[in-house]
mmCIF file of C-alpha atoms in Angstrom:
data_model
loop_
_atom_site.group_PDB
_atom_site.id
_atom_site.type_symbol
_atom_site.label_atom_id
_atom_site.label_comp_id
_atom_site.label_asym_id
_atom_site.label_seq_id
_atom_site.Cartn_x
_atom_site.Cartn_y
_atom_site.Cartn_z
ATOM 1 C CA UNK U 1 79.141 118.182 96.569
ATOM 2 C CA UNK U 2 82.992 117.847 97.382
ATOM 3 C CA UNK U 3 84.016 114.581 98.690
ATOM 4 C CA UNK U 4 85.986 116.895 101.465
ATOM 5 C CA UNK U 5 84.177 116.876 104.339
ATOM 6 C CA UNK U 6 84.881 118.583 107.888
ATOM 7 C CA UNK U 7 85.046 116.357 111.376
ATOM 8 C CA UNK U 8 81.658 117.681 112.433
ATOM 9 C CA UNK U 9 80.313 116.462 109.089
ATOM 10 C CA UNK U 10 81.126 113.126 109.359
ATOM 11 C CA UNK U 11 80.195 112.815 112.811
ATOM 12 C CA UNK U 12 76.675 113.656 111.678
ATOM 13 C CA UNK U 13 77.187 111.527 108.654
ATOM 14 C CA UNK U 14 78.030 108.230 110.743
ATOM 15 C CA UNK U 15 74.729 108.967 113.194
ATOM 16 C CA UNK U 16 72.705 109.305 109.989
ATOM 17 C CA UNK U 17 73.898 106.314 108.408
ATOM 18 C CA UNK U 18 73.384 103.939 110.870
ATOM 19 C CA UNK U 19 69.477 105.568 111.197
ATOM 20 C CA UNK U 20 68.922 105.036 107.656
ATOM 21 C CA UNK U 21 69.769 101.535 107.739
ATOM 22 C CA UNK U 22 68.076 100.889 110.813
ATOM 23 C CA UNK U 23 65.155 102.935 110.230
ATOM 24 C CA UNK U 24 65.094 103.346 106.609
ATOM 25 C CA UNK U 25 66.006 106.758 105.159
ATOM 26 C CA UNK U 26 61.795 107.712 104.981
ATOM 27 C CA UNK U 27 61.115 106.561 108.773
ATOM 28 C CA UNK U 28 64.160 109.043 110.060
ATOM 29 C CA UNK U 29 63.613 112.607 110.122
ATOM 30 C CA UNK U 30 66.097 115.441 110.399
ATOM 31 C CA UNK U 31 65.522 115.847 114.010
ATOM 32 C CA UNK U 32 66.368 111.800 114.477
ATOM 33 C CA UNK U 33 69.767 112.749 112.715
ATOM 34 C CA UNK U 34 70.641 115.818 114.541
ATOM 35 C CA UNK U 35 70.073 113.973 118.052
ATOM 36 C CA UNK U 36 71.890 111.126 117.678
ATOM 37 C CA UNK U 37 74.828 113.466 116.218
ATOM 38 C CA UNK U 38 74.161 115.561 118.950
ATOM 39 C CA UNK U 39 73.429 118.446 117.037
ATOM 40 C CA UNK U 40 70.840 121.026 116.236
ATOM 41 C CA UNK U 41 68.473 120.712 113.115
ATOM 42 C CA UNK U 42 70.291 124.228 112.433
ATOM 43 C CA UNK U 43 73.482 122.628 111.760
ATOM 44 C CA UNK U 44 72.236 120.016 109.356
ATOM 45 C CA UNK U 45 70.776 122.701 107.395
ATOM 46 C CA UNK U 46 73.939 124.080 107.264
ATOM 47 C CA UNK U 47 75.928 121.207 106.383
ATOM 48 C CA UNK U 48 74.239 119.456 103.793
ATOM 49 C CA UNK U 49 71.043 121.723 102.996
ATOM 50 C CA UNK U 50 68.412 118.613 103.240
ATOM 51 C CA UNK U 51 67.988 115.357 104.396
ATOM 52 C CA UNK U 52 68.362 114.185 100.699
ATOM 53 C CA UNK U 53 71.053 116.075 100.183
ATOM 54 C CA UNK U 54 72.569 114.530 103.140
ATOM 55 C CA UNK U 55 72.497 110.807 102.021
ATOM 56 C CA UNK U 56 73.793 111.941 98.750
ATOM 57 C CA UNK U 57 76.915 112.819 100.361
ATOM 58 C CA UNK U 58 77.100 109.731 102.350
ATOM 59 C CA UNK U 59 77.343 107.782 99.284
ATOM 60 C CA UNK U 60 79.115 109.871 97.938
ATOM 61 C CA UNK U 61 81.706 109.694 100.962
ATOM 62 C CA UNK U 62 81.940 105.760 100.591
ATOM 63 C CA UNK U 63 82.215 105.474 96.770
ATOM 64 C CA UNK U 64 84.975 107.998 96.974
ATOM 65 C CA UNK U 65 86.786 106.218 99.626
ATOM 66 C CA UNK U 66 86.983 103.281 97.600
ATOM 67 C CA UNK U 67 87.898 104.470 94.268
ATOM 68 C CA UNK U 68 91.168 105.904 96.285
ATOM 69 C CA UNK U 69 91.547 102.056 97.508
ATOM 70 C CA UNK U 70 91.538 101.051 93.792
ATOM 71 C CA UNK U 71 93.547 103.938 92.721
ATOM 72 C CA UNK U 72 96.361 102.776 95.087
ATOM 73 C CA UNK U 73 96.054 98.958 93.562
ATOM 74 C CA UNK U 74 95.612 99.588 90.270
ATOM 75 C CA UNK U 75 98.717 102.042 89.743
ATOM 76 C CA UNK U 76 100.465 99.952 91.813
ATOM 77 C CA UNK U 77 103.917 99.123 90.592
ATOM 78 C CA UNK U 78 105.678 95.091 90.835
ATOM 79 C CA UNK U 79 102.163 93.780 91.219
ATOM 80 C CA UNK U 80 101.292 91.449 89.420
ATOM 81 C CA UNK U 81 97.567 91.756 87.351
ATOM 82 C CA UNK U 82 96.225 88.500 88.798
ATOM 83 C CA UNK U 83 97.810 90.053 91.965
ATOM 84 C CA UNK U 84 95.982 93.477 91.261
ATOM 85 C CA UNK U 85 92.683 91.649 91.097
ATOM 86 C CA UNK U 86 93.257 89.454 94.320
ATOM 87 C CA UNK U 87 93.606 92.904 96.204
ATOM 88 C CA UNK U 88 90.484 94.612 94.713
ATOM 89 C CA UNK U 89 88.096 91.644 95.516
ATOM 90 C CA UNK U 90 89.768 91.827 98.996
ATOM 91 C CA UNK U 91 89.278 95.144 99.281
ATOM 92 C CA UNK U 92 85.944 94.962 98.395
ATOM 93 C CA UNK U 93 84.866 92.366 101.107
ATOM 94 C CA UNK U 94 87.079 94.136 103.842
ATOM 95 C CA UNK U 95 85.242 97.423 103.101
ATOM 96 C CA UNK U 96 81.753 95.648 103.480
ATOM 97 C CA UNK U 97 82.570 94.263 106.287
ATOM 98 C CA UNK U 98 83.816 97.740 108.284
ATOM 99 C CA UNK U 99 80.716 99.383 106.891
ATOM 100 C CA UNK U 100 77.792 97.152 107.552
ATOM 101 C CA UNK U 101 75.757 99.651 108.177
ATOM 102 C CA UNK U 102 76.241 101.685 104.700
ATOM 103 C CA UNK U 103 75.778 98.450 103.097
ATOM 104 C CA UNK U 104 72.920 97.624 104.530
ATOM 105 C CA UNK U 105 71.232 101.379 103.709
ATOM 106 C CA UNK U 106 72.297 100.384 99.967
ATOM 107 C CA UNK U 107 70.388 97.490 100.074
ATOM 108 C CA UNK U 108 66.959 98.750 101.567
ATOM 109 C CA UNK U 109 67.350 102.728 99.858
ATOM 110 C CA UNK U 110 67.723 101.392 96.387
ATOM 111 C CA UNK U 111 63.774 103.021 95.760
ATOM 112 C CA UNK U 112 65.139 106.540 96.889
ATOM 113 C CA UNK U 113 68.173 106.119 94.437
ATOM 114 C CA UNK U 114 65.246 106.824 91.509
ATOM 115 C CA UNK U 115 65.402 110.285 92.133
ATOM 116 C CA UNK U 116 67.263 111.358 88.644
ATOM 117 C CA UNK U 117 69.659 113.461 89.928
ATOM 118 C CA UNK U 118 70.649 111.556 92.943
ATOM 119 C CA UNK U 119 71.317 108.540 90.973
ATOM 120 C CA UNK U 120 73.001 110.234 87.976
ATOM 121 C CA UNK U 121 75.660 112.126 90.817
ATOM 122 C CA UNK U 122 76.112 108.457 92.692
ATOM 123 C CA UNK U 123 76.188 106.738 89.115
ATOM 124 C CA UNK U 124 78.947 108.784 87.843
ATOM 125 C CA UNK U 125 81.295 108.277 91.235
ATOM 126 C CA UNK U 126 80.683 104.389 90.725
ATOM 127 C CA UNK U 127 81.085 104.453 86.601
ATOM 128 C CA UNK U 128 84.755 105.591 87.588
ATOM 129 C CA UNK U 129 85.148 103.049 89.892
ATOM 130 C CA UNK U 130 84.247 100.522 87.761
ATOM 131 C CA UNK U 131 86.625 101.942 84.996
ATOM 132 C CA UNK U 132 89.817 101.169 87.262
ATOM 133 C CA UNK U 133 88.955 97.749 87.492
ATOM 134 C CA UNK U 134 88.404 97.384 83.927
ATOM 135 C CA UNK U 135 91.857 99.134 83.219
ATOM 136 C CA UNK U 136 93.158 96.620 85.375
ATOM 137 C CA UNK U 137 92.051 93.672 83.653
ATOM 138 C CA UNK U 138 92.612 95.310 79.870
ATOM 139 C CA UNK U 139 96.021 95.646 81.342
ATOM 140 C CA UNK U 140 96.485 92.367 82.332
ATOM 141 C CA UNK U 141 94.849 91.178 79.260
ATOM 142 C CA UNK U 142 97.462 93.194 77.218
ATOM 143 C CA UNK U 143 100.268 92.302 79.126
ATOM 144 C CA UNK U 144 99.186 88.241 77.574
ATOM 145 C CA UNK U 145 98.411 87.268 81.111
ATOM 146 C CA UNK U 146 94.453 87.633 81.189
ATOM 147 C CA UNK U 147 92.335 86.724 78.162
ATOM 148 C CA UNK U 148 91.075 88.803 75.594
ATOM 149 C CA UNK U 149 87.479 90.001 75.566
ATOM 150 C CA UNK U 150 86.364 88.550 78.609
ATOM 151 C CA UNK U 151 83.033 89.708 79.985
ATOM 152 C CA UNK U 152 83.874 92.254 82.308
ATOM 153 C CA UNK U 153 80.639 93.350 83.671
ATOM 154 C CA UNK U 154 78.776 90.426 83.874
ATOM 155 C CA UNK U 155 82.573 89.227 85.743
ATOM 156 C CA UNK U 156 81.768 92.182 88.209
ATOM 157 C CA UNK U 157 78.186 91.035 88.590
ATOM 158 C CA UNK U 158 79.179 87.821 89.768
ATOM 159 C CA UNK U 159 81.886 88.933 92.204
ATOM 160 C CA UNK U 160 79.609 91.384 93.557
ATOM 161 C CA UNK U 161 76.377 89.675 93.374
ATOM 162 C CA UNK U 162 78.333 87.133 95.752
ATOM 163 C CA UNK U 163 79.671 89.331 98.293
ATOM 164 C CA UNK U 164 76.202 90.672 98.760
ATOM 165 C CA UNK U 165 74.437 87.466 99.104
ATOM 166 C CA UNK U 166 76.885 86.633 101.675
ATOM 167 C CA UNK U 167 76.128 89.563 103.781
ATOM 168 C CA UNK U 168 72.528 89.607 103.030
ATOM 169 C CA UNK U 169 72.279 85.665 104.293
ATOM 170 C CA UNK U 170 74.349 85.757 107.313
ATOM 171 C CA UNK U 171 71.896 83.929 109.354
ATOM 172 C CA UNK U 172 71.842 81.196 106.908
ATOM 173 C CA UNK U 173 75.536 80.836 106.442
ATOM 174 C CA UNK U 174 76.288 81.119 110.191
ATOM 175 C CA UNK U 175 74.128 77.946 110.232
ATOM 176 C CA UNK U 176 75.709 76.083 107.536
ATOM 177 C CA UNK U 177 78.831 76.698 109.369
ATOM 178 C CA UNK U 178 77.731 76.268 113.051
ATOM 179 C CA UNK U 179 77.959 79.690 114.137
ATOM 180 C CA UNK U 180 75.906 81.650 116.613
ATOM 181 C CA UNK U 181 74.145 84.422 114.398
ATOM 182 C CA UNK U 182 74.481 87.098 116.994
ATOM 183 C CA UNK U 183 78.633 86.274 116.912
ATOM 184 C CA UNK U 184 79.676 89.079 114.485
ATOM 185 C CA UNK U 185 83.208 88.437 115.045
ATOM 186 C CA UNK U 186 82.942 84.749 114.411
ATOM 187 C CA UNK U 187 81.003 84.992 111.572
ATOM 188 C CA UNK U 188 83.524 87.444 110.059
ATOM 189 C CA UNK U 189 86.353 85.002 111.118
ATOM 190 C CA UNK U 190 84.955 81.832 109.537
ATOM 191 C CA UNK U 191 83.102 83.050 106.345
ATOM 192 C CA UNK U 192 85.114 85.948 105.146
ATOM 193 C CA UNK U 193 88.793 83.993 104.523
ATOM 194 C CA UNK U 194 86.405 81.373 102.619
ATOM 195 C CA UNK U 195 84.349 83.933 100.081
ATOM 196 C CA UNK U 196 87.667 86.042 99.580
ATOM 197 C CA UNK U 197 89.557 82.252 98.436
ATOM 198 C CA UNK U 198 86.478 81.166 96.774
ATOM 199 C CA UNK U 199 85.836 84.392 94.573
ATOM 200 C CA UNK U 200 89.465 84.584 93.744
ATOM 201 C CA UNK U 201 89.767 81.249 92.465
ATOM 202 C CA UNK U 202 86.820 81.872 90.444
ATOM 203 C CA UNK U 203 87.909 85.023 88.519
ATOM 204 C CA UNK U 204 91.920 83.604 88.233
ATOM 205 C CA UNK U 205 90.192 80.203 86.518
ATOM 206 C CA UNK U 206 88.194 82.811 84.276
ATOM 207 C CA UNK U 207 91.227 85.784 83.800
ATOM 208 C CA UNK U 208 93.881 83.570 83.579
ATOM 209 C CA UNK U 209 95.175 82.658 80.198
ATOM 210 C CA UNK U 210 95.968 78.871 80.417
ATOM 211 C CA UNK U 211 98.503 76.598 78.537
ATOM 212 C CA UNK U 212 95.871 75.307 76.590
ATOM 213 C CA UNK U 213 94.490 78.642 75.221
ATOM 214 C CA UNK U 214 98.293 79.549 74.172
#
């Protein structure tokens, strides 16, 4: 499915996205979708061919979006690589939190993901994601700025693992901090400036090529 969708599309895409996560993707039926799009059944038909077919291109929508995002900061010119990798964990955490509701549907959906060719299509759009960033630290790591043969997925697996669990606990963090839970914007406020310093300290003390290793 092309990543080029029409206005009516997304329209139905955004009222099915927030049902999934809400719902779960099993509890919502076609008919849920095409009513809170405002819609008839007809159309999604039409569209996207099935509900599966549907979330497919949802995914496919947001993975897309944000290999464009990388695109941009990768082949970026007079920026540096440390600077490269401050943006993409930025990005990353400013993307999360404007879509809460996609990345809560890839949280609770991961059982429908099993279906072989859903996951190999989705698989594929974030394998080339993953490649920029990659490029982006071999680059820096050939340019003598990052070390060589660091880790690279198990370095993604920790920047991501983190961002998750701070979405996934928000309850618990707005605690630690002494924020009301239901205060979105506060919560976003307080805890996002902190993980975005925090994770980039983390990866420049682990990218950066120090004095010592010279």
């Amino acid at each position: 499915m092309s990543a080029e969708f029409t206005q009516k599309q997304l329209e139905i895409m955004e009222a099915a996205v927030k049902l999934f996560a809400g719902k779960g993707f099993d509890n919502t039926s076609v008919r849920d979708v095409a009513t809170s799009a405002g819609v008839n059944v007809a159309m999604i038909s039409y569209y996207f061919g099935s509900k599966e077919k549907l979330l497919e291109a949802i995914f496919i929508k947001y993975i897309t979006t944000m290999r464009t995002r990388l695109e941009e900061i990768v082949f970026a010119s007079n920026v540096t690589p440390a600077e490269k990798i401050d943006r993409i964990i930025e990005t990353y955490i400013d993307t999360i939190a404007a879509n809460r509701h996609f990345h809560l549907l890839m949280i609770r959906e991961q059982g429908v993901m099993k279906n072989k060719v859903m996951y190999d299509g989705v698989k594929s759009l974030k394998l080339k994601n993953t490649s920029l960033i990659k490029g982006a630290i071999k680059a820096g790591a050939q340019a003598g700025v990052f070390k060589k043969n660091v880790d690279i997925t198990i370095l993604a697996l920790t920047v991501f693992g983190t961002i998750n669990q701070a979405f996934n606990t928000q309850r618990f963090l707005c605690e630690q901090y002494r924020i009301d839970p239901g205060d979105e914007a506060e919560f976003l406020k307080v805890i996002i400036p902190r993980l975005k310093t925090h994770l980039k300290s983390i990866v420049r003390s682990y990218l950066l090529v120090k004095e010592t290793d010279k």
